Coordinates of C-alpha atoms in Angstrom, one line a residue:
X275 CA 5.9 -24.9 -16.3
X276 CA 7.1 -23.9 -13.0
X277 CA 7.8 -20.3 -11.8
X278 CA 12.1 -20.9 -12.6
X279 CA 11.3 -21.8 -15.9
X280 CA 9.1 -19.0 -16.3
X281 CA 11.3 -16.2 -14.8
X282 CA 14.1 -17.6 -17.4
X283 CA 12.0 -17.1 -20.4
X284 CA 11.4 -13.6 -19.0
X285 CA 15.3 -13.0 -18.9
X286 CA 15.5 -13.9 -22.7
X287 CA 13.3 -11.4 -23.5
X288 CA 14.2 -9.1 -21.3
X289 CA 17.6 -9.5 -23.5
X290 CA 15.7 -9.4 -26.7
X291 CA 14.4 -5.9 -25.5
X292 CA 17.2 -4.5 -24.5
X293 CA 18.9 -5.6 -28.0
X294 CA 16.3 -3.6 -29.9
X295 CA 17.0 -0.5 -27.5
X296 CA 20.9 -0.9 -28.3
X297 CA 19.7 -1.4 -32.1
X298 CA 17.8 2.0 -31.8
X299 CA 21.0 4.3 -30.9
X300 CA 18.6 6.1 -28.2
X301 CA 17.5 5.4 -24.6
X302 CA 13.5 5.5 -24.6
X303 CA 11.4 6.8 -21.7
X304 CA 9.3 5.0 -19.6
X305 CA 6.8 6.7 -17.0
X306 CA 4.8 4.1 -14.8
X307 CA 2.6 5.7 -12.6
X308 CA 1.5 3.9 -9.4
X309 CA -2.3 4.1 -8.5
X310 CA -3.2 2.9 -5.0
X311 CA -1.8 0.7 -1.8
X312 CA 1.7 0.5 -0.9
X313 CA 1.3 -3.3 -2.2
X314 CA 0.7 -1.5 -5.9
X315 CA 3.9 1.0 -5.1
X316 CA 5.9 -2.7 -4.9
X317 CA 4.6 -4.2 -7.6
X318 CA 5.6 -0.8 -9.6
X319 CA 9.6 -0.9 -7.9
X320 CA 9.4 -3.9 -9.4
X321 CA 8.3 -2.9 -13.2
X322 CA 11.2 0.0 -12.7
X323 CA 13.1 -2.2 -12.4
X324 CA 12.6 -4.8 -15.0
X325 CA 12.2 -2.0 -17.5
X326 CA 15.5 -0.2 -16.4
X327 CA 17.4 -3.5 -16.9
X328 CA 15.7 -3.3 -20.7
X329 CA 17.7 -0.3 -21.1
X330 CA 14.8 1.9 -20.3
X331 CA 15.5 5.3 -18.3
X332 CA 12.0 7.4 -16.5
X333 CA 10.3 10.8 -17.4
X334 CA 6.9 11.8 -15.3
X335 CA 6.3 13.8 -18.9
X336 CA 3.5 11.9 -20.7
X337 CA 4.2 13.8 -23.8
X338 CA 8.7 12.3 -23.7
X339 CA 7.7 9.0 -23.0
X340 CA 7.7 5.9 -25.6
X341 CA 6.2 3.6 -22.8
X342 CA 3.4 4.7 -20.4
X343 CA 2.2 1.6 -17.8
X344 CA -1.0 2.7 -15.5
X345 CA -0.8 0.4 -12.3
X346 CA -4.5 0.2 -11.1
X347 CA -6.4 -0.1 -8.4
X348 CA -9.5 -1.3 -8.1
X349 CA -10.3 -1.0 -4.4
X350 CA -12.8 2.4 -5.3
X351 CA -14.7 3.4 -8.2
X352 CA -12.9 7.1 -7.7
X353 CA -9.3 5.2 -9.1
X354 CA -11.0 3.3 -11.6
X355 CA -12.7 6.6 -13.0
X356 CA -9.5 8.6 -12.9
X357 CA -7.6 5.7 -14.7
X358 CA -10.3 5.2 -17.2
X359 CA -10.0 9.6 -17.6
X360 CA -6.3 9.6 -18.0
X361 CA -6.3 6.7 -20.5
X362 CA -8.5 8.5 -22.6
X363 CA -6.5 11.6 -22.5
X364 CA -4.0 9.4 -24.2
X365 CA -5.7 8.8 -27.1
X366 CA -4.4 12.7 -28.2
X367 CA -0.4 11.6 -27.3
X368 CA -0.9 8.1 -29.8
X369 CA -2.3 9.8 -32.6
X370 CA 0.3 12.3 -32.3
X371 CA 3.1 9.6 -31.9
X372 CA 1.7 6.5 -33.1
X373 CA 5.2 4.7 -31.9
X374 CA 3.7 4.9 -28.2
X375 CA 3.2 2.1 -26.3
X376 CA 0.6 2.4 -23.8
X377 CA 0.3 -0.5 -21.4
X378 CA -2.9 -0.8 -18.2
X379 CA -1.9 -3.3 -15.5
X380 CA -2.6 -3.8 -11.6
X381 CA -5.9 -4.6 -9.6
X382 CA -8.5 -3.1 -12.2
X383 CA -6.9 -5.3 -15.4
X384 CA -8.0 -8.5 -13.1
X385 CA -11.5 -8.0 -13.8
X386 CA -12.5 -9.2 -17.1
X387 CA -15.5 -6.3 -17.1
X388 CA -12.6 -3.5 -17.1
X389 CA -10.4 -5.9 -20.0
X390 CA -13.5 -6.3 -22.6
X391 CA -14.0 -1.8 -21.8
X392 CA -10.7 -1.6 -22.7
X393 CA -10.9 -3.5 -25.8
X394 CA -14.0 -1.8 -26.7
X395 CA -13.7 1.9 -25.6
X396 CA -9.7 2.4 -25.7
X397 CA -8.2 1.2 -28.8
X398 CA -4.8 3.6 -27.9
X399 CA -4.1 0.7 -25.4
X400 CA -1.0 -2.0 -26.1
X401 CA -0.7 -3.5 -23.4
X402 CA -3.4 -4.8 -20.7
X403 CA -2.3 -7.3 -18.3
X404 CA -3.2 -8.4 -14.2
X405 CA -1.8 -8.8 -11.0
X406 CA -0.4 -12.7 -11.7
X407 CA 1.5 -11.8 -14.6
X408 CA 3.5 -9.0 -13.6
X409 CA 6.7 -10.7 -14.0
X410 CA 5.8 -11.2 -17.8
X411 CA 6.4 -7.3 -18.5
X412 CA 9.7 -7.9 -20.4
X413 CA 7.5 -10.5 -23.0
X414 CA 4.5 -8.2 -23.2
X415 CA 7.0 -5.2 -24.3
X416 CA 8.5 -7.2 -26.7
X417 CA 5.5 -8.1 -28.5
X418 CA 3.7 -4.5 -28.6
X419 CA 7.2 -3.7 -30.1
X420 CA 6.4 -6.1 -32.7
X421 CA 3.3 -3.9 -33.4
X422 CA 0.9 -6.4 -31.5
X423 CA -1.7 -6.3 -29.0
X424 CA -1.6 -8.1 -25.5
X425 CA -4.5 -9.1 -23.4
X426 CA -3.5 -11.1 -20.6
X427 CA -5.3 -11.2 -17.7
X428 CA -4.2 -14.5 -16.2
X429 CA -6.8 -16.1 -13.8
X430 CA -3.9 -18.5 -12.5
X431 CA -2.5 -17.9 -9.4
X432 CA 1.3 -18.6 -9.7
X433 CA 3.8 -19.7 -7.1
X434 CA 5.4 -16.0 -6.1
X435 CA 8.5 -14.6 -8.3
X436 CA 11.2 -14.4 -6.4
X437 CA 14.6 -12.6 -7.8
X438 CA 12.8 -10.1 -9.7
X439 CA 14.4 -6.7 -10.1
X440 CA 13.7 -3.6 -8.3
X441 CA 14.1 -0.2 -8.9
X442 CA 13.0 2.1 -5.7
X443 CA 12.1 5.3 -5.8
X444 CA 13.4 6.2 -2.0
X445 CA 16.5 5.9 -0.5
X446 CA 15.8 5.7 3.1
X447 CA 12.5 3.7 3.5
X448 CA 11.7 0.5 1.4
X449 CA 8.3 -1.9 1.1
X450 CA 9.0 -5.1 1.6
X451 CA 6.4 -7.3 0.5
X452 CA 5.8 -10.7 2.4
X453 CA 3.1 -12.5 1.4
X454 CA 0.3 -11.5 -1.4
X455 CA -3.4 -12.2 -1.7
X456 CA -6.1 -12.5 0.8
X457 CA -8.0 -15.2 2.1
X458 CA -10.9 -12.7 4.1
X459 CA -13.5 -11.7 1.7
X460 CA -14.6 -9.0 3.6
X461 CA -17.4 -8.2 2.0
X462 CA -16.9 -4.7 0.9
X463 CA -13.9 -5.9 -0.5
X464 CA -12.7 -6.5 -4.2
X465 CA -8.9 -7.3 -3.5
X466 CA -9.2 -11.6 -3.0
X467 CA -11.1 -11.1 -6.3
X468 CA -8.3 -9.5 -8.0
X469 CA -4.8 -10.7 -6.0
X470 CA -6.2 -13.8 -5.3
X471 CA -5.3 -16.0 -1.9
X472 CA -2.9 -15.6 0.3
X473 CA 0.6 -16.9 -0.9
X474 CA 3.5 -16.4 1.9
X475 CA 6.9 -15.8 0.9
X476 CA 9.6 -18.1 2.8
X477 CA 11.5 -16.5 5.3
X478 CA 14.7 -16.8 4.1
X479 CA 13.6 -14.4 0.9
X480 CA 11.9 -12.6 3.0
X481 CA 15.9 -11.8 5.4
X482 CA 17.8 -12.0 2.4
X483 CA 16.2 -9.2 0.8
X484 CA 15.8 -7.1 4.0
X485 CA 19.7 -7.5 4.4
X486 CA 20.2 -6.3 1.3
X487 CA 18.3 -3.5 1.9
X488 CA 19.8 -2.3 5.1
X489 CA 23.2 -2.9 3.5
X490 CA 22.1 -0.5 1.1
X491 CA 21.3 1.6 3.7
X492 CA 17.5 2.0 4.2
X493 CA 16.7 3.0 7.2
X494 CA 13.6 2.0 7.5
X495 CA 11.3 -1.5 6.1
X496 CA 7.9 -1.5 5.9
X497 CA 6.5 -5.4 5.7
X498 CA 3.7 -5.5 3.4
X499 CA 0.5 -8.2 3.4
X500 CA -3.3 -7.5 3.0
X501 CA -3.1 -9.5 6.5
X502 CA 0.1 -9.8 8.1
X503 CA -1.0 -11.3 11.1
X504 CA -2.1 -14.1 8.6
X505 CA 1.8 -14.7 7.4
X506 CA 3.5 -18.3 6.7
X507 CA 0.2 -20.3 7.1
X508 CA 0.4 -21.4 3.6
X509 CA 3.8 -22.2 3.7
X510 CA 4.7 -26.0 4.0
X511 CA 6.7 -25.0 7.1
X512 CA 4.6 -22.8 9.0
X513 CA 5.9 -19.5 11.0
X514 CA 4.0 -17.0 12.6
X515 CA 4.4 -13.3 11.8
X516 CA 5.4 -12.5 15.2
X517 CA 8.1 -14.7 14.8
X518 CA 9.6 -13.7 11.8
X519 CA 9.9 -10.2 13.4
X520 CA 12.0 -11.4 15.3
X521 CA 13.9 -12.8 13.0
X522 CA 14.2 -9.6 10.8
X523 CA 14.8 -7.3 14.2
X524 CA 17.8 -9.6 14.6
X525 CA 19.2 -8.3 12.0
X526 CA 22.3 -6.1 12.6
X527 CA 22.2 -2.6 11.7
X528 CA 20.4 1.3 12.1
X529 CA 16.7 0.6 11.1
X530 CA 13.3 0.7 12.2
X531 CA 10.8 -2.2 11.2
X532 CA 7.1 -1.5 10.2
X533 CA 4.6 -3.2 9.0
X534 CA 0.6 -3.4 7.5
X535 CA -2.0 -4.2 7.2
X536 CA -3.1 -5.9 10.6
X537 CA -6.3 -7.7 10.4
X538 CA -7.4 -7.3 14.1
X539 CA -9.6 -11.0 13.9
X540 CA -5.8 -12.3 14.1
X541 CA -4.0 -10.2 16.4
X542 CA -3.0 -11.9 19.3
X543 CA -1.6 -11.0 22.8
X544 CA 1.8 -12.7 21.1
X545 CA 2.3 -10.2 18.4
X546 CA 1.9 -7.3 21.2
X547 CA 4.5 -8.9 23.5
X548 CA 6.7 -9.0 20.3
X549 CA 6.3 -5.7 19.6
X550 CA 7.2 -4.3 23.0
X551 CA 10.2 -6.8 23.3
X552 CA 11.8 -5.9 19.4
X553 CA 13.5 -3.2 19.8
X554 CA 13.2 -2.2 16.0
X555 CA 10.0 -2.6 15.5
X556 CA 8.1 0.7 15.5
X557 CA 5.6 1.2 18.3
X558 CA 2.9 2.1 15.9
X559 CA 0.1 -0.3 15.1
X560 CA -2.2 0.4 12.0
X561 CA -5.5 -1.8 13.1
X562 CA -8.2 -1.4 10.2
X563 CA -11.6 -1.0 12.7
X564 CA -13.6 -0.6 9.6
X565 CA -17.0 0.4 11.9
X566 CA -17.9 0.6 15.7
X567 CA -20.6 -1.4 15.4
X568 CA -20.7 -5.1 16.1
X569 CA -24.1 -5.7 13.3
X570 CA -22.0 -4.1 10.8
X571 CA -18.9 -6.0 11.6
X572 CA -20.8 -9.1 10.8
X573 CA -22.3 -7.8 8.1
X574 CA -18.7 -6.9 6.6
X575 CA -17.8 -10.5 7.8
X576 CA -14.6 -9.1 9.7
X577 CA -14.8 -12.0 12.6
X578 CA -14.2 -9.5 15.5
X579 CA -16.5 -7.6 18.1
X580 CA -15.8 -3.9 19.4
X581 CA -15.3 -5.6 22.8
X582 CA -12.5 -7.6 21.7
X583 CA -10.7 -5.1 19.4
X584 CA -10.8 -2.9 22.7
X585 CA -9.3 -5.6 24.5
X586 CA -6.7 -5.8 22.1
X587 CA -5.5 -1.9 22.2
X588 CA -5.8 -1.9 26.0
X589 CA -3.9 -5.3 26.1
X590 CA -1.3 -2.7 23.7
X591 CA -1.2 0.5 25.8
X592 CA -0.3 -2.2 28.8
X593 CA 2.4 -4.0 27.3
X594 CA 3.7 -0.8 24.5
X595 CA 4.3 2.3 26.4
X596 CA 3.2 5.1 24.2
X597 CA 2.0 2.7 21.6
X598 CA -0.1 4.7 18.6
X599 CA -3.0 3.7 16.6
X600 CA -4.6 4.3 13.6
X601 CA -6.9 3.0 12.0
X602 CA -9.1 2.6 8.7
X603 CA -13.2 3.5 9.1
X604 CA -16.0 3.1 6.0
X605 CA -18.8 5.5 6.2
X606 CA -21.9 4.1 5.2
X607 CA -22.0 0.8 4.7
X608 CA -25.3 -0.9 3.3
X609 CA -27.5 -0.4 5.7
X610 CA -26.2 1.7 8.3
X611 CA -27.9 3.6 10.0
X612 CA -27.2 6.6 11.9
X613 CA -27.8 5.4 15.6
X614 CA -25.2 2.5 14.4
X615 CA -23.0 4.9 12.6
X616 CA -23.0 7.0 16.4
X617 CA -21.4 3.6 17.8
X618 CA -18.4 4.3 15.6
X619 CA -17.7 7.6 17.2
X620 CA -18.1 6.0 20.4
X621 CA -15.2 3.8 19.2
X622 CA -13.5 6.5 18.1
X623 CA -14.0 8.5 21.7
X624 CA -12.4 5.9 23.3
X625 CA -9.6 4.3 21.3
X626 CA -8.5 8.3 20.5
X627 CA -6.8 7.3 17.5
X628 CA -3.4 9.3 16.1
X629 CA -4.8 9.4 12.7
X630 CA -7.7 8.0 10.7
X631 CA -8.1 6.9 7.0
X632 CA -11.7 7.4 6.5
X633 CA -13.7 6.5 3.4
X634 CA -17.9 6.2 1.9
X635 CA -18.4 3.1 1.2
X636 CA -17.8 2.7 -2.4
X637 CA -19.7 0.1 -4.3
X638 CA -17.5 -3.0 -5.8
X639 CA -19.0 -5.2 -8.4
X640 CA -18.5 -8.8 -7.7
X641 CA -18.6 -8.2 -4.3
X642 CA -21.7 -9.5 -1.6
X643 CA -21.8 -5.5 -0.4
X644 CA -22.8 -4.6 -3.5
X645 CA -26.1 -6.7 -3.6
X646 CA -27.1 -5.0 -0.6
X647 CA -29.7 -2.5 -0.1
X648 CA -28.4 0.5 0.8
X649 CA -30.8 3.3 1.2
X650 CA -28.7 5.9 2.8
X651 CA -28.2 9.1 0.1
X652 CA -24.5 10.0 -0.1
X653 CA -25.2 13.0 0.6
X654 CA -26.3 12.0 3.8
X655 CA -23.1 9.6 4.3
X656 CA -21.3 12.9 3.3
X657 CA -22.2 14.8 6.3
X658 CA -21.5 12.0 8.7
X659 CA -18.3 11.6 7.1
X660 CA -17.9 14.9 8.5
X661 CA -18.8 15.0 11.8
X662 CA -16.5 11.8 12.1
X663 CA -13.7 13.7 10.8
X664 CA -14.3 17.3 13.5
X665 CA -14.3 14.6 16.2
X666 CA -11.0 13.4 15.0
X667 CA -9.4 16.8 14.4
X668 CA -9.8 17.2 17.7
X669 CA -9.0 14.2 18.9
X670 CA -5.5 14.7 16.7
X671 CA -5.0 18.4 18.0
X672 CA -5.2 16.3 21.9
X673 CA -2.8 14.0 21.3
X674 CA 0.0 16.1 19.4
X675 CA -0.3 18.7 22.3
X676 CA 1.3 16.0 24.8
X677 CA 4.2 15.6 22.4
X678 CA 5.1 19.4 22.8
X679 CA 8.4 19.8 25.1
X680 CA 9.3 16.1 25.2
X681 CA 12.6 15.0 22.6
X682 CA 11.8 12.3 19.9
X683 CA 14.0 10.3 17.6
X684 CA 13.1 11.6 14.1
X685 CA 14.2 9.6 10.3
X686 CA 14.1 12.7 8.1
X687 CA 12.9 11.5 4.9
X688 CA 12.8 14.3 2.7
X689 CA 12.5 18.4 2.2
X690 CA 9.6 20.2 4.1
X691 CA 6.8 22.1 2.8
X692 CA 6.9 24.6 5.8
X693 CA 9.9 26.0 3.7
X694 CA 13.7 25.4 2.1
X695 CA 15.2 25.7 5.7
X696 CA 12.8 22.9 6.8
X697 CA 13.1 19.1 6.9
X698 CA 10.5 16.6 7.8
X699 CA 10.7 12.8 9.1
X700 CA 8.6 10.8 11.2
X701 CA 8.3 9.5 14.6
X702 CA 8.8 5.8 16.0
X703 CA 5.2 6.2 16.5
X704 CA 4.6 7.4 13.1
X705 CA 3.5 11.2 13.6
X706 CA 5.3 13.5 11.1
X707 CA 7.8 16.2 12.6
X708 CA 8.5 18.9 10.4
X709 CA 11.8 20.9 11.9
X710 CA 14.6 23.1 10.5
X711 CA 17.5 21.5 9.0
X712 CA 19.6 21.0 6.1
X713 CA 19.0 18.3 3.2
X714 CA 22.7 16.6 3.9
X715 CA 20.6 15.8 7.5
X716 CA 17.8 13.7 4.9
X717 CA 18.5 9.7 5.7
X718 CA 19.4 10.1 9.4
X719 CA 18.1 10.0 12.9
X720 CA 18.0 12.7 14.8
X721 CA 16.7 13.8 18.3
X722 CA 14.0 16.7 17.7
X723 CA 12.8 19.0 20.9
X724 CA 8.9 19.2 19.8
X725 CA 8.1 22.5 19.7
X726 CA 4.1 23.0 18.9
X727 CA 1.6 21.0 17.6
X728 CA -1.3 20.5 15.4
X729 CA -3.9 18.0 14.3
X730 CA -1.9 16.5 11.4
X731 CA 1.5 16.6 13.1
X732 CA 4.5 18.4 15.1
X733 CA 6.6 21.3 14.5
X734 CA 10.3 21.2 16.4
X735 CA 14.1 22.1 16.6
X736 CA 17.2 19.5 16.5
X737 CA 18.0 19.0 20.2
X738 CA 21.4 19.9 20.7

């Protein structure tokens, strides 16, 4: 069956779920709650979006809703445990309304350990289904409203579906997802495991969508891929990433352009020199380093050296004048030790990063990481985790302070927590500016005098 065929059997029963809602004389709840990457926050636009064309409408109450969707991820044991916690909360809400449906999806649900748990351990569950079936909501709905079960993890990979509808939860800044799957196997890593190879989208779905997007006036796109940099070579007429950001920076219109995640083994000197020549494309590059240490690179099978990620970023600061980075780090890795763990915040010294994402290691079964010896108490991981994290604060607190007097284009993208005369936005380079204003201001761009800084971001005034 090919992926048309498939998507039109999904419209009928989207049609024959929405009938049963008209039939009912009352518009049911939904709450989908996204665990996870910005990947997982797409996928979930996406389940908005086919549920609100089933006549559903959203609550964030568990205790309103007739349909509760987990979307999981399975990239640490933390999110799996705090799934597997909130699941079993639930058991309380069916027996109390037995007419719930109660539906697990995402990253986790591809594992056929966490599927057999579920069946097992979590009887209050309806609905259970992975990554390559999420366009298959609308027939999974319709038969737990037929008082059956669905299991359905679906090891085949299927050609992407294209045309399905979205439901945002912004207004100014959209993901834009443009290829799925990775073909890495880092091997740390669970996602190839669970979202299976890469699978590019063609370009023309890839501008038709981010037209319509800017049309509905987003102000800013964020290009999704577990690899970017990796982009159309599945495709039976290859394109490189760098070119289709040019193709999307073409584009006519008020918007910025981002994107993640780069995989630094296949960043070239071509996708800098794109950068610094598009004039929408943020000057901000997100370059997972993962460890400073070139036996633990290897070991993590990431196919780069320190000395050639350094090249890379100087090669950057050359060509991108005020060009940010930050970066991803894992703490701890089998077999680390702490001379080798140092050589990261060498890395860290010199690279002075804008902000980090820093994570222990966190053991995923099925993975070649997780055969590894890894002797190192967390604890102990625990306080290098820390020491990484002072040398970063002050790294951060460096940085912002050269930002204070100088005037930067802001997107304000929502209310403030510094207070209800505050608005906040971010930079071009990324760097959040939190400044006085009023919410009729939230959507545009507006030039704000920096004012003071800290380790976490800026405080300012509109410039008149």
């Amino acid at each position: 069956m090919s992926i048309q065929e498939a998507l039109q059997i999904q419209r009928e029963y989207m049609q024959k779920v929405r009938n049963l809602v008209e039939q009912s004389g009352r518009v049911p709840l939904a709450l989908v709650h996204t665990y996870g990457c910005q990947q997982n926050v797409s996928d979930g636009d996406k389940m908005r979006g086919m549920l609100a064309q089933m006549g559903y409408a959203f609550t964030d109450e568990v205790r309103k809703a007739d349909f509760i969707l987990y979307n999981t991820c399975a990239v640490r044991e933390n999110a799996e445990s705090r799934v597997f916690g909130n699941i079993g909360a639930l058991k309380h809400e069916k027996e109390v309304n037995p007419n719930l449906i109660i539906g697990l999806c995402g990253c986790m649900t591809q594992q056929e350990s966490v599927v057999q748990k579920i069946k097992q351990s979590y009887p209050q569950v309806d609905i259970v289904f992975g990554t390559h079936a999420l366009h298959r909501l609308p027939e999974f709905l319709y038969t737990a409203l037929q008082d059956k079960k669905v299991f359905d993890r679906c090891d085949d990979e299927t050609d992407i579906a294209e045309g399905l509808p979205v439901l945002r939860t912004g207004k100014w800044k959209a993901w834009l997802p443009i290829m799925y799957g990775c073909n890495n196997f880092c091997t740390y890593c669970i996602v190839p495991y669970v979202r299976g190879r890469e699978r590019s989208r063609e370009p023309e779905d890839i501008l038709q969508e981010a037209r319509s997007l800017i049309q509905d006036g987003y102000k800013e796109i964020t290009l999704l891929g577990q690899n970017v940099n990796s982009y159309g070579k599945t495709l039976a007429q290859p394109i490189r990433f760098s070119q289709l950001l040019q193709k999307i920076n073409a584009i006519e219109g008020d918007f910025r352009i981002r994107f993640m995640t780069s995989h630094p083994k296949d960043a070239t000197h071509e996708l800098i020199d794109t950068i610094a020549a598009c004039d929408k494309v943020c000057k901000h590059i997100h370059l997972p380093v993962q460890s400073g240490c070139n036996r633990i690179l290897q070991a993590m099978n990431r196919h780069y050296t320190v000395e050639s990620y350094l090249e890379l970023a100087e090669y950057a600061r050359k060509k991108i004048p005020g060009v940010s980075f930050t970066s991803d780090i894992i703490v701890g890795f089998p077999g680390e030790s702490y001379e080798e763990f140092q050589q990261t915040l060498e890395l860290i010294k010199i690279m002075r990063y804008d902000a980090l994402f820093t994570f222990i290691y966190s053991s995923r079964p099925g993975t070649k990481a997780a055969m590894m010896d890894d002797p190192v108490p967390y604890e102990e991981k625990s306080r290098w985790l820390q020491e990484l994290l002072d040398l970063q604060r002050k790294i951060g607190e460096n940085n912002y302070q050269t930002y204070v007097g100088k005037t930067l284009q802001v997107l304000a993208d929502g209310p403030s927590r510094s207070g209800p005369d505050y608005i906040s936005g971010r930079t071009d380079t990324n760097i959040i500016v939190n400044f006085k204003g009023s919410r009729a201001q939230i959507g545009q761009f507006l030039p704000v005098r920096i004012t003071e800084a800290f380790n976490w971001a800026l405080g300012g005034e509109i410039a008149k």
